Coordinates of C-alpha atoms and ligand atoms in Angstrom, one line a residue:
Chain B
M1 CA 66.4 -5.7 -20.6
T2 CA 67.2 -2.1 -21.7
P3 CA 65.7 0.6 -19.5
D4 CA 63.3 1.5 -22.4
I5 CA 61.6 -1.8 -22.4
L6 CA 61.4 -1.8 -18.6
I7 CA 59.6 1.5 -18.7
L8 CA 57.3 0.2 -21.4
A9 CA 56.5 -2.9 -19.4
Q10 CA 55.9 -0.8 -16.4
E11 CA 53.5 1.5 -18.3
A12 CA 51.6 -1.5 -19.7
G13 CA 51.4 -2.8 -16.1
E14 CA 50.1 0.6 -14.9
Q15 CA 47.5 0.6 -17.7
S16 CA 46.2 -2.8 -17.0
K17 CA 46.1 -2.0 -13.3
L18 CA 44.1 1.1 -14.0
A19 CA 41.7 -0.8 -16.4
A20 CA 41.2 -3.5 -13.9
T21 CA 40.6 -1.0 -11.1
I22 CA 37.9 0.8 -13.2
W23 CA 36.3 -2.5 -14.2
D24 CA 36.3 -3.7 -10.6
G25 CA 34.9 -0.3 -9.4
L26 CA 32.1 -0.4 -11.9
S27 CA 31.1 -4.0 -11.1
L28 CA 31.2 -3.2 -7.4
G29 CA 29.3 0.0 -8.0
A30 CA 26.5 -1.9 -9.8
I31 CA 25.9 -3.8 -6.6
Y32 CA 25.8 -0.7 -4.5
A33 CA 23.6 1.0 -7.1
L34 CA 21.0 -1.9 -6.9
L35 CA 21.0 -1.8 -3.1
A36 CA 20.8 2.0 -3.0
M37 CA 18.0 2.1 -5.6
G38 CA 15.8 -0.3 -3.5
F39 CA 16.5 1.8 -0.4
V40 CA 15.5 5.1 -2.2
I41 CA 12.3 3.6 -3.6
I42 CA 11.2 2.6 -0.1
F43 CA 12.2 5.9 1.3
K44 CA 10.5 8.0 -1.4
A45 CA 7.3 6.0 -1.4
T46 CA 6.9 5.4 2.3
Q47 CA 9.1 7.9 4.1
V48 CA 10.9 5.1 5.8
L49 CA 14.7 5.1 6.2
N50 CA 15.2 1.4 6.0
F51 CA 18.2 0.5 8.0
A52 CA 17.4 -3.2 7.6
H53 CA 18.3 -3.0 3.9
G54 CA 21.6 -4.7 4.3
A55 CA 20.0 -7.5 6.3
L56 CA 17.4 -7.9 3.6
A57 CA 20.2 -8.3 1.0
A58 CA 21.8 -11.0 3.1
L59 CA 18.5 -12.7 3.6
G60 CA 17.7 -12.6 -0.1
A61 CA 21.1 -14.2 -0.9
F62 CA 20.5 -16.8 1.7
F63 CA 17.1 -17.6 0.2
V64 CA 18.9 -18.3 -3.1
A65 CA 21.5 -20.5 -1.3
S66 CA 18.6 -22.3 0.4
F67 CA 16.5 -23.0 -2.7
A68 CA 19.5 -23.6 -5.1
T69 CA 21.7 -25.8 -2.9
I70 CA 20.6 -26.4 0.7
I71 CA 17.0 -27.7 0.1
D72 CA 17.5 -27.9 -3.6
V73 CA 14.1 -26.8 -4.7
P74 CA 12.9 -27.1 -7.5
G75 CA 16.1 -28.9 -8.6
R76 CA 15.3 -32.1 -6.7
W77 CA 12.0 -32.5 -8.5
M78 CA 13.4 -32.1 -12.0
P79 CA 16.7 -34.1 -12.1
D80 CA 16.9 -34.0 -15.9
A81 CA 16.6 -30.3 -16.2
P82 CA 19.7 -28.2 -17.1
A83 CA 21.4 -26.5 -14.2
W84 CA 20.8 -23.0 -15.5
L85 CA 17.1 -23.7 -15.5
T86 CA 16.8 -25.1 -12.0
W87 CA 19.0 -22.3 -10.7
S88 CA 16.9 -19.6 -12.4
L89 CA 13.8 -21.1 -10.9
A90 CA 15.4 -21.2 -7.5
V91 CA 16.3 -17.5 -7.8
L92 CA 12.8 -16.8 -8.9
L93 CA 11.4 -18.5 -5.7
A94 CA 14.0 -16.7 -3.6
L95 CA 13.0 -13.3 -5.0
I96 CA 9.3 -14.1 -4.4
A97 CA 10.2 -15.0 -0.8
A98 CA 12.2 -11.7 -0.5
A99 CA 9.2 -9.7 -1.8
V100 CA 6.9 -11.4 0.6
V101 CA 9.2 -10.7 3.5
G102 CA 9.4 -7.1 2.5
M103 CA 5.6 -6.8 2.4
V104 CA 5.1 -8.6 5.7
L105 CA 7.6 -6.4 7.5
E106 CA 5.9 -3.3 6.1
R107 CA 2.5 -4.5 7.1
L108 CA 3.4 -5.6 10.5
F109 CA 5.9 -3.1 11.7
L110 CA 5.9 0.0 9.5
R111 CA 2.2 0.5 8.6
P112 CA 1.3 1.1 12.3
M113 CA 4.0 3.8 12.3
V114 CA 2.6 5.9 9.5
G115 CA 2.6 9.5 10.5
E116 CA 5.2 9.1 13.2
E117 CA 8.5 11.0 13.0
L118 CA 11.1 9.9 10.5
F119 CA 13.5 9.2 13.3
A120 CA 11.2 7.1 15.3
V121 CA 10.4 5.0 12.3
A122 CA 14.1 4.6 11.5
I123 CA 14.6 3.2 14.9
V124 CA 12.0 0.6 14.2
T125 CA 13.9 -0.5 11.1
L126 CA 17.1 -0.7 13.2
G127 CA 15.2 -3.2 15.4
I128 CA 14.1 -5.1 12.3
D129 CA 17.7 -5.1 11.1
I130 CA 18.9 -6.7 14.3
V131 CA 16.2 -9.3 14.2
V132 CA 16.5 -10.2 10.5
R133 CA 20.3 -10.3 10.7
N134 CA 20.3 -12.6 13.7
I135 CA 17.7 -15.0 12.3
T136 CA 19.6 -15.1 8.9
N137 CA 22.9 -15.6 10.6
D138 CA 21.4 -18.4 12.7
W139 CA 20.3 -20.1 9.5
I140 CA 23.6 -19.5 7.8
G141 CA 25.6 -20.7 10.7
T142 CA 29.4 -20.2 10.6
D143 CA 29.8 -21.6 7.1
I144 CA 29.9 -19.8 3.8
R145 CA 26.9 -20.9 1.8
P146 CA 27.5 -21.0 -1.9
L147 CA 24.6 -19.9 -4.1
G148 CA 25.2 -22.6 -6.7
D149 CA 25.2 -20.2 -9.6
P150 CA 26.1 -21.7 -13.0
W151 CA 28.8 -19.1 -13.6
G152 CA 31.1 -20.2 -10.8
T153 CA 34.5 -18.7 -11.0
N154 CA 34.7 -18.7 -14.8
F155 CA 36.2 -15.7 -16.5
F156 CA 37.7 -14.6 -19.8
D157 CA 40.3 -12.1 -20.8
L158 CA 39.5 -9.1 -22.9
G159 CA 42.6 -7.1 -23.8
L160 CA 43.8 -5.8 -20.5
L161 CA 40.8 -7.0 -18.6
R162 CA 39.9 -10.2 -16.8
I163 CA 36.1 -10.4 -16.8
A164 CA 34.2 -12.8 -14.7
H165 CA 31.0 -14.4 -16.1
T166 CA 29.1 -13.3 -13.1
E167 CA 30.1 -9.7 -13.8
I168 CA 28.5 -9.9 -17.3
A169 CA 25.4 -11.4 -15.7
Q170 CA 25.5 -8.7 -13.1
F171 CA 25.6 -5.9 -15.7
V172 CA 22.9 -7.4 -17.8
V173 CA 20.6 -7.8 -14.8
S174 CA 21.4 -4.3 -13.5
I175 CA 20.6 -2.7 -16.8
V176 CA 17.4 -4.7 -17.1
L177 CA 16.3 -3.7 -13.6
V178 CA 17.1 0.0 -14.1
V179 CA 15.2 0.1 -17.4
G180 CA 12.4 -2.0 -15.9
I181 CA 12.0 0.4 -13.0
A182 CA 12.1 3.4 -15.2
L183 CA 9.3 1.9 -17.3
F184 CA 7.4 0.9 -14.1
F185 CA 7.4 4.5 -13.0
R186 CA 5.6 5.4 -16.1
S187 CA 2.9 2.8 -15.6
R188 CA -0.4 3.4 -13.8
T189 CA 0.9 1.9 -10.5
G190 CA 4.3 3.6 -10.9
I191 CA 2.6 7.0 -11.4
A192 CA 0.5 6.3 -8.3
M193 CA 3.6 5.5 -6.4
R194 CA 5.3 8.7 -7.4
A195 CA 2.1 10.7 -6.6
T196 CA 2.0 9.0 -3.2
A197 CA 5.7 9.8 -2.7
F198 CA 5.0 13.5 -3.4
D199 CA 1.8 14.0 -1.5
Q200 CA 0.1 11.2 0.4
E201 CA -3.1 12.9 1.2
A202 CA -3.6 14.2 -2.4
A203 CA -2.8 10.7 -3.7
R204 CA -5.6 9.3 -1.4
A205 CA -7.9 12.0 -2.7
Q206 CA -7.4 10.5 -6.2
G207 CA -8.6 7.1 -4.9
I208 CA -5.1 5.7 -4.8
N209 CA -4.8 2.9 -2.2
V210 CA -1.7 4.1 -0.3
G211 CA -1.4 0.9 1.7
K212 CA -1.1 -1.1 -1.5
I213 CA 1.5 1.3 -2.8
F214 CA 3.5 0.9 0.4
A215 CA 3.4 -2.9 0.0
I216 CA 4.5 -2.7 -3.6
S217 CA 7.4 -0.4 -2.9
W218 CA 8.6 -2.7 -0.1
A219 CA 8.3 -5.7 -2.4
I220 CA 10.4 -3.9 -5.0
G221 CA 12.9 -2.6 -2.5
A222 CA 13.4 -6.1 -1.0
V223 CA 13.8 -7.7 -4.4
L224 CA 16.4 -5.1 -5.4
A225 CA 18.2 -5.7 -2.1
A226 CA 18.1 -9.5 -2.7
V227 CA 19.6 -9.1 -6.2
G228 CA 22.3 -6.9 -4.8
G229 CA 22.9 -9.5 -2.1
I230 CA 23.1 -12.3 -4.7
F231 CA 25.9 -10.5 -6.6
A232 CA 27.6 -9.6 -3.4
S233 CA 27.7 -13.3 -2.6
T234 CA 29.1 -14.6 -5.8
F235 CA 32.5 -14.5 -7.6
P236 CA 34.5 -12.3 -7.7
R237 CA 33.1 -10.6 -4.5
R238 CA 32.7 -13.7 -2.3
I239 CA 32.1 -17.3 -2.8
G240 CA 28.8 -17.5 -1.0
V241 CA 26.6 -15.9 1.6
D242 CA 27.9 -15.7 5.2
Q243 CA 27.6 -13.6 8.3
A244 CA 29.6 -10.8 6.7
T245 CA 27.3 -10.3 3.7
A246 CA 25.0 -7.9 5.6
F247 CA 28.0 -5.8 6.4
F248 CA 29.1 -5.8 2.8
A249 CA 25.6 -4.7 1.8
F250 CA 25.8 -2.0 4.4
K251 CA 28.3 -0.2 2.2
A252 CA 25.4 0.9 0.0
F253 CA 24.6 3.5 2.6
P254 CA 27.5 5.8 1.6
A255 CA 26.2 5.5 -2.0
I256 CA 22.7 6.5 -0.8
I257 CA 24.0 9.4 1.2
L258 CA 26.2 10.6 -1.7
G259 CA 23.3 10.4 -4.2
G260 CA 20.9 12.1 -1.8
L261 CA 18.3 10.0 0.1
D262 CA 15.4 10.7 -2.2
S263 CA 16.9 10.5 -5.7
I264 CA 16.9 7.3 -7.7
V265 CA 19.3 8.7 -10.3
G266 CA 21.5 9.8 -7.4
A267 CA 21.4 6.3 -6.0
V268 CA 22.7 4.8 -9.2
I269 CA 25.4 7.4 -9.7
G270 CA 26.3 7.3 -6.0
G271 CA 26.6 3.5 -6.2
F272 CA 29.1 3.8 -9.1
V273 CA 31.1 6.6 -7.5
I274 CA 31.5 4.7 -4.2
G275 CA 32.3 1.5 -6.1
L276 CA 35.1 3.2 -8.1
A277 CA 36.4 5.0 -5.0
E278 CA 36.6 1.8 -3.1
A279 CA 38.3 -0.1 -5.9
A280 CA 40.8 2.8 -6.5
A281 CA 41.7 2.9 -2.8
G282 CA 42.1 -0.8 -2.8
T283 CA 44.6 -0.7 -5.7
Y284 CA 46.5 2.5 -5.0
L285 CA 46.5 2.9 -1.2
E286 CA 47.7 -0.6 -0.5
Q287 CA 51.3 0.6 -0.7
F288 CA 50.8 2.8 2.3
E289 CA 51.4 0.2 5.0
F290 CA 50.3 2.5 7.8
L291 CA 46.8 2.4 6.5
G292 CA 46.6 -1.3 7.0
S293 CA 45.2 -3.8 4.6
G294 CA 41.7 -3.6 3.3
F295 CA 41.6 0.2 3.6
G296 CA 39.5 0.3 0.4
G297 CA 36.6 -1.0 2.4
V298 CA 36.7 2.0 4.7
V299 CA 36.8 4.6 1.9
P300 CA 33.1 4.5 1.2
Y301 CA 32.5 5.6 4.8
I302 CA 35.1 8.4 4.6
V303 CA 33.3 9.6 1.4
M304 CA 30.0 9.5 3.3
L305 CA 31.4 11.5 6.2
I306 CA 32.7 14.2 3.9
V307 CA 29.4 14.3 2.0
L308 CA 27.5 14.6 5.3
L309 CA 29.7 17.5 6.3
V310 CA 29.6 19.6 3.1
R311 CA 26.4 18.6 1.4
P312 CA 24.1 16.7 3.7
Y313 CA 21.3 16.3 1.1
G314 CA 23.7 14.6 -1.3
L315 CA 24.4 15.3 -4.9
F316 CA 20.9 14.9 -6.2
G317 CA 18.7 15.0 -3.1
T318 CA 16.1 17.5 -2.2
E319 CA 17.6 20.2 -0.1
E320 CA 15.1 20.0 2.6
I321 CA 13.5 16.6 3.2
R322 CA 9.9 17.8 3.7
R323 CA 7.8 15.4 5.7
V324 CA 5.4 15.2 8.6
Chain Z
M1 CA -24.3 33.6 -16.0
G2 CA -27.3 34.6 -14.0
G3 CA -27.6 33.2 -10.5
G4 CA -29.8 30.3 -10.0
H5 CA -31.9 30.7 -13.1
R6 CA -30.7 27.7 -15.0
P7 CA -32.8 24.6 -14.7
A8 CA -31.0 21.7 -12.9
A9 CA -30.0 18.8 -15.1
V10 CA -32.5 15.9 -14.9
A11 CA -32.0 13.4 -12.1
T12 CA -30.5 10.2 -13.4
T13 CA -30.7 7.7 -10.5
D14 CA -33.4 6.8 -8.1
H15 CA -32.4 8.4 -4.9
G16 CA -35.2 11.0 -4.8
G17 CA -33.1 13.5 -6.8
T18 CA -30.5 14.0 -4.1
M19 CA -26.9 13.4 -5.0
L20 CA -25.5 14.1 -1.6
E21 CA -27.1 14.4 1.7
V22 CA -25.2 15.3 4.9
S23 CA -27.3 15.1 8.1
N24 CA -26.4 16.3 11.5
L25 CA -22.7 15.9 11.0
E26 CA -20.4 16.3 14.0
V27 CA -16.7 16.2 13.6
V28 CA -14.0 16.2 16.3
Y29 CA -10.3 16.7 15.9
N30 CA -7.8 15.0 18.2
D31 CA -10.8 13.6 20.2
V32 CA -11.4 17.0 21.8
I33 CA -11.8 19.9 19.4
L34 CA -15.4 19.9 18.2
V35 CA -15.3 21.6 14.8
L36 CA -18.5 20.6 13.1
R37 CA -21.5 20.9 15.4
G38 CA -24.2 19.0 13.6
I39 CA -24.4 20.5 10.1
S40 CA -26.7 19.3 7.4
L41 CA -26.6 20.1 3.7
E42 CA -27.9 18.7 0.5
V43 CA -26.7 18.7 -3.1
P44 CA -29.6 17.9 -5.4
D45 CA -28.9 16.0 -8.6
G46 CA -27.3 18.1 -11.3
Q47 CA -27.1 21.3 -9.3
I48 CA -24.4 23.6 -8.1
V49 CA -24.5 24.2 -4.4
A50 CA -22.3 26.8 -2.8
L51 CA -20.9 26.4 0.7
L52 CA -19.7 29.8 2.1
G53 CA -18.0 30.7 5.3
A54 CA -15.1 32.7 6.8
N55 CA -11.7 31.3 7.7
G56 CA -12.0 28.4 10.1
A57 CA -15.7 27.9 9.7
G58 CA -15.3 24.3 9.0
K59 CA -15.7 24.2 5.2
T60 CA -12.6 22.1 4.5
T61 CA -13.4 19.8 7.4
T62 CA -16.8 19.2 5.8
M63 CA -15.2 18.2 2.6
R64 CA -12.7 15.9 4.4
A65 CA -15.6 14.2 6.2
I66 CA -17.4 13.6 2.9
T67 CA -14.4 12.3 1.1
G68 CA -13.0 10.1 3.9
L69 CA -9.9 12.1 4.5
L70 CA -10.4 13.0 8.2
D71 CA -8.1 10.3 9.5
V72 CA -4.8 11.9 8.4
H73 CA -5.8 14.9 10.4
E74 CA -6.8 13.0 13.5
G75 CA -10.4 13.9 12.9
D76 CA -13.4 11.7 13.6
I77 CA -17.1 11.8 12.7
T78 CA -18.9 11.5 16.0
K79 CA -22.4 11.9 14.9
G80 CA -24.6 12.1 11.8
N81 CA -24.3 10.5 8.4
I82 CA -23.5 11.1 4.8
I83 CA -25.5 9.6 2.0
F84 CA -24.2 9.7 -1.5
D85 CA -26.2 8.5 -4.5
G86 CA -28.3 6.4 -2.2
V87 CA -25.3 4.8 -0.4
D88 CA -24.2 5.5 3.1
I89 CA -20.6 6.7 2.8
T90 CA -20.0 7.8 6.4
E91 CA -16.6 6.5 7.4
K92 CA -16.0 4.8 4.1
D93 CA -12.5 4.6 2.7
P94 CA -11.4 7.5 0.4
A95 CA -10.7 5.1 -2.4
D96 CA -14.2 3.6 -2.2
I97 CA -15.7 7.1 -2.1
V98 CA -13.8 8.0 -5.2
K99 CA -15.0 4.9 -6.9
L100 CA -18.6 5.6 -6.1
G101 CA -18.2 8.9 -7.9
I102 CA -17.0 11.8 -5.7
S103 CA -14.0 13.8 -6.9
Q104 CA -12.4 16.7 -5.1
V105 CA -10.3 19.7 -5.9
M106 CA -8.4 20.2 -2.6
E107 CA -7.7 23.6 -1.1
G108 CA -4.3 24.9 -2.3
R109 CA -4.5 22.8 -5.5
R110 CA -2.2 20.0 -4.3
I111 CA -1.1 19.0 -7.8
F112 CA 1.8 16.5 -8.0
A113 CA 4.5 19.1 -8.8
E114 CA 7.2 16.6 -9.7
L115 CA 5.0 14.8 -12.2
T116 CA 4.1 16.0 -15.7
V117 CA 0.7 17.4 -16.6
D118 CA -0.2 14.1 -18.3
E119 CA 1.0 12.1 -15.3
N120 CA -1.1 14.2 -13.0
L121 CA -4.1 13.5 -15.1
R122 CA -3.4 9.8 -15.2
A123 CA -3.0 9.8 -11.4
G124 CA -6.5 11.4 -11.3
A125 CA -7.8 8.6 -13.5
Y126 CA -6.4 5.9 -11.1
T127 CA -9.8 4.4 -10.2
N128 CA -11.1 4.8 -13.7
T129 CA -10.2 1.5 -15.3
D130 CA -12.3 1.9 -18.4
R131 CA -9.9 2.9 -21.0
E132 CA -12.4 4.5 -23.3
K133 CA -13.9 6.6 -20.5
V134 CA -10.4 7.7 -19.5
E135 CA -9.7 8.7 -23.1
R136 CA -12.9 10.7 -23.3
A137 CA -12.3 12.4 -20.0
Y138 CA -8.8 13.3 -21.1
E139 CA -10.0 14.8 -24.4
W140 CA -12.6 16.7 -22.5
V141 CA -10.1 18.1 -20.0
M142 CA -7.9 19.2 -22.9
E143 CA -11.0 20.9 -24.4
L144 CA -11.9 22.7 -21.2
F145 CA -8.3 23.8 -20.5
P146 CA -6.4 24.6 -23.7
P147 CA -3.4 25.9 -21.8
L148 CA -2.9 22.3 -20.4
A149 CA -3.1 20.9 -23.9
D150 CA 0.0 22.8 -24.9
R151 CA 1.9 21.6 -21.9
R152 CA 1.1 18.0 -21.5
K153 CA 4.8 16.9 -21.0
S154 CA 5.8 19.8 -18.8
T155 CA 6.5 19.3 -15.1
A156 CA 3.4 20.4 -13.3
G157 CA 5.4 22.4 -10.7
Y158 CA 6.5 24.9 -13.4
L159 CA 2.9 25.8 -14.4
S160 CA 1.5 29.2 -13.4
G161 CA -1.0 29.4 -10.5
G162 CA -4.0 29.5 -12.8
E163 CA -2.7 26.6 -14.9
Q164 CA -2.2 24.6 -11.7
Q165 CA -5.7 25.2 -10.6
M166 CA -6.9 24.1 -14.1
L167 CA -4.8 21.0 -13.7
A168 CA -6.2 20.3 -10.2
I169 CA -9.8 20.5 -11.7
G170 CA -8.8 18.5 -14.7
R171 CA -7.3 15.8 -12.5
A172 CA -10.5 15.6 -10.5
L173 CA -12.5 15.2 -13.8
M174 CA -10.5 12.2 -14.9
Q175 CA -12.4 9.8 -12.8
D176 CA -15.6 10.9 -14.4
P177 CA -17.3 12.0 -11.2
K178 CA -21.0 12.3 -10.4
L179 CA -20.2 14.9 -7.8
L180 CA -17.3 17.3 -7.9
I181 CA -16.4 19.1 -4.7
L182 CA -14.1 22.2 -5.0
D183 CA -12.5 23.8 -2.0
E184 CA -11.8 27.5 -2.7
P185 CA -10.8 27.2 -6.3
S186 CA -10.7 31.0 -6.7
L187 CA -8.1 31.4 -3.9
G188 CA -5.2 33.5 -5.0
L189 CA -6.2 33.9 -8.6
A190 CA -6.5 37.2 -10.5
P191 CA -10.1 38.3 -11.2
K192 CA -10.0 37.3 -14.8
L193 CA -8.9 33.8 -13.9
V194 CA -11.6 33.6 -11.3
Q195 CA -14.1 34.3 -13.9
Q196 CA -12.6 31.7 -16.2
I197 CA -12.7 29.0 -13.5
R198 CA -16.3 30.0 -12.7
D199 CA -17.4 29.6 -16.3
I200 CA -15.7 26.2 -16.4
I201 CA -17.5 25.1 -13.3
V202 CA -20.7 26.0 -15.0
Q203 CA -19.7 24.0 -18.1
I204 CA -18.8 21.0 -15.9
N205 CA -22.2 21.2 -14.2
E206 CA -24.0 21.5 -17.6
S207 CA -22.4 18.2 -18.6
G208 CA -24.3 16.5 -15.8
T209 CA -22.0 16.6 -12.9
S210 CA -23.3 17.9 -9.6
V211 CA -21.1 20.4 -7.9
L212 CA -20.5 21.4 -4.2
L213 CA -18.5 24.7 -4.4
I214 CA -16.8 25.8 -1.3
E215 CA -15.8 29.4 -1.4
Q216 CA -15.0 32.5 0.5
N217 CA -15.7 34.5 -2.7
A218 CA -19.5 34.6 -2.2
N219 CA -20.0 36.8 -5.3
M220 CA -18.4 34.3 -7.5
A221 CA -20.0 31.3 -5.9
L222 CA -23.5 32.7 -5.7
S223 CA -23.5 33.9 -9.2
I224 CA -23.5 30.3 -10.5
A225 CA -25.1 28.3 -7.6
H226 CA -28.6 26.9 -7.5
H227 CA -28.5 27.0 -3.8
G228 CA -26.3 28.4 -1.1
Y229 CA -25.3 27.5 2.5
I230 CA -23.5 29.8 4.9
M231 CA -21.4 28.3 7.6
E232 CA -20.1 29.9 10.7
T233 CA -17.9 28.2 13.4
G234 CA -19.1 24.7 12.6
K235 CA -22.8 25.5 12.1
M236 CA -25.0 26.3 9.2
V237 CA -26.4 29.7 9.9
M238 CA -28.3 30.4 6.8
D239 CA -29.3 28.8 3.5
G240 CA -31.5 29.6 0.6
D241 CA -31.4 30.4 -3.1
P242 CA -28.7 32.7 -4.3
E243 CA -30.9 35.7 -4.9
K244 CA -32.2 35.6 -1.4
L245 CA -28.7 35.3 0.0
L246 CA -27.3 38.0 -2.2
K247 CA -30.0 40.4 -1.0
D248 CA -29.6 39.5 2.6
E249 CA -28.1 42.5 4.6
D250 CA -25.8 40.3 6.7
V251 CA -24.4 38.4 3.8
K252 CA -23.9 41.6 1.9
E253 CA -22.0 43.1 4.8
F254 CA -19.8 40.2 5.5
Y255 CA -19.3 38.3 2.3
L256 CA -19.8 40.7 -0.6
G257 CA -17.5 43.5 -1.8
L258 CA -15.0 42.6 0.9
H259 CA -13.1 40.3 -1.4
A260 CA -14.5 40.7 -4.9
G261 CA -11.0 40.1 -6.2
G262 CA -11.0 36.6 -4.8
E263 CA -8.7 37.7 -2.1
R264 CA -8.8 36.3 1.4
K265 CA -10.6 38.3 4.0
S266 CA -8.2 40.1 6.3
F267 CA -7.8 39.0 9.8
R268 CA -9.5 42.1 11.1
D269 CA -12.5 41.4 9.0
V270 CA -12.7 37.9 10.4
K271 CA -12.6 39.1 14.0
H272 CA -15.2 41.7 13.3
Y273 CA -17.4 39.1 11.8
K274 CA -17.0 36.8 14.8
R275 CA -17.9 39.5 17.2
R276 CA -21.1 40.1 15.3
K277 CA -22.1 36.5 14.8
R278 CA -24.4 36.2 17.8
W279 CA -27.2 38.0 16.3
L280 CA -26.6 36.5 13.0
S281 CA -27.4 33.0 14.2
Ligands
ATP401 N1 -6.0 18.8 12.0 C1 -6.7 19.7 12.8 N2 -6.6 19.6 14.1 C2 -7.2 20.4 14.9 N3 -8.0 21.4 14.5 C3 -8.1 21.6 13.2 C4 -7.5 20.7 12.2 N4 -7.8 21.1 11.0 C5 -8.6 22.2 11.2 N5 -8.8 22.5 12.5 C6 -9.7 23.5 13.0 O1 -11.0 23.3 12.6 C7 -11.6 24.5 12.3 C8 -12.2 24.5 10.9 O2 -11.1 24.3 10.0 P1 -11.4 24.2 8.4 O3 -10.1 24.0 7.8 O4 -12.4 23.2 8.2 O5 -12.0 25.6 8.1 P2 -12.3 26.3 6.7 O6 -13.7 26.8 6.7 O7 -11.9 25.4 5.6 O8 -11.3 27.5 6.7 P3 -10.5 28.2 5.5 O9 -11.4 29.1 4.8 O10 -9.4 29.0 6.3 O11 -9.9 27.2 4.7 C9 -10.6 25.6 12.5 O12 -10.8 26.2 13.7 C10 -9.3 24.9 12.5 O13 -8.3 25.5 13.3
MG402 MG1 -10.5 25.5 4.1

């Protein structure tokens, strides 16, 4: 080979490496964005910093594994139905279960804390995190539980990119959810939720049932966490839900901090920035051996630390979190 | 508008012509601070009733008790009851009270600054599930407040103080209330705006809504009220028709002229007033 061709080949390699990194970052970022969005909705509407969000993501993914593969409901009752249908129904059941868990947690542990300090309530959610994570891990056991999704490890090549079918599904679902939530916020209940987020007492003065709004926001938050957990537990991220899923989901926190705790737009952008940073670090910092392998996974936390130091309210957050 | 000369709108329901009846109400904050010491007041059907009093008299507390919002402030009703439109609403949920037909304009406006004008109004219509009624209420609010009509899509936080007060009143009208309670709507507004708000309250009342108007601006309130109450450290110290109150020497001295511009009484005035209150009650 002449040197020219070598350089060309190298350049092509660099380009595809860059393209793959960006694609990977976006796809990772979409997961963080979903998780962060759920967290921010709960925080805005109920003033609860939900540290159990990662645990809810893992639990949601485990629900899917349970319905789709472990207990095989509703699949076992409809043996002739196509796999995509039974799987979709299993996911639907899992998301309903996640929503119910979110509402029950809110009603039992967080409603009694209304009016308490932000910090005291956050501690309660840390307790919930420990309990939910332990119960979920107990159910999961030491195995990796596949979610039984119809996409499996299929992929196709598009120019320089290798694209997994799950990633396509993930982008479609993310876009649908973001648009859906934007529309929801313009509905009667959505407006009531934003009003409650802005001024609880004034919202009650309009006859808005704030308790109902809390329940709905926890249901939405838990469902978004579950969807994030599902995509975090499928190819190309992982091959199922296991005890590490909650930790993976925990990486949404840097995205939340970066976006600003109380901004939904910030959560989405923060999610993508963190996803891209993690992917880039994974690709380009691997060569520095002293950093060890898997350094990419640490980068979100480094970004979070820097954000906390220079701009504690994030890129889009309210400068001063006003609350009782 | 002449004070108290207008005939009250005809009573529509069979509760003896009384829209709201507060009897012997006692309210305690934090289990210890007795703030309302057995007050009674009445809003007859279709009338405007003024509730006057200096800072800290207990006017806002009275409104919170009526509308069910004491709990957020750690307040409790320890005695007495509140009958609205024939229904006992003492200790009822704020949402139920709104559904029964009481709307409020809170002290300090409390509009949802991050929402648009339209969204604020839709939030106000939360319990009003009748689409046609909401549509009619919306059109009426736009008629009453032309400045809002021009700014439907603006973020409410960017409105001027006067426009925010209009929005707060408009929002309260969206649930089509039988009784509207306003807590110091003239506060912090220029005299011209105070007049505008006053005229709008009259218009609202003439459309059939009973009004309980809480004010420190006695001039403004008594000029449109059918009846007035004066409150002083948790007690009703005087009540009567506006002419009588306007002629009363004590009321003149302490409530009139001191804040004709709708400004808050100065701290010194308040202290002065408190010192003299013994012979007043
Ligand atoms: N949450 C609370 N806890 C304890 N005391 C309170 C609380 N809210 C009000 N108070 C006290 O109750 C009394 C009456 O207050 P309230 O707000 O009802 O007066 P007001 O007549 O509305 O005064 P203003 O004209 O200043 O609005 C005041 O002495 C006030 O300090
Ligand atoms: Mg007050």
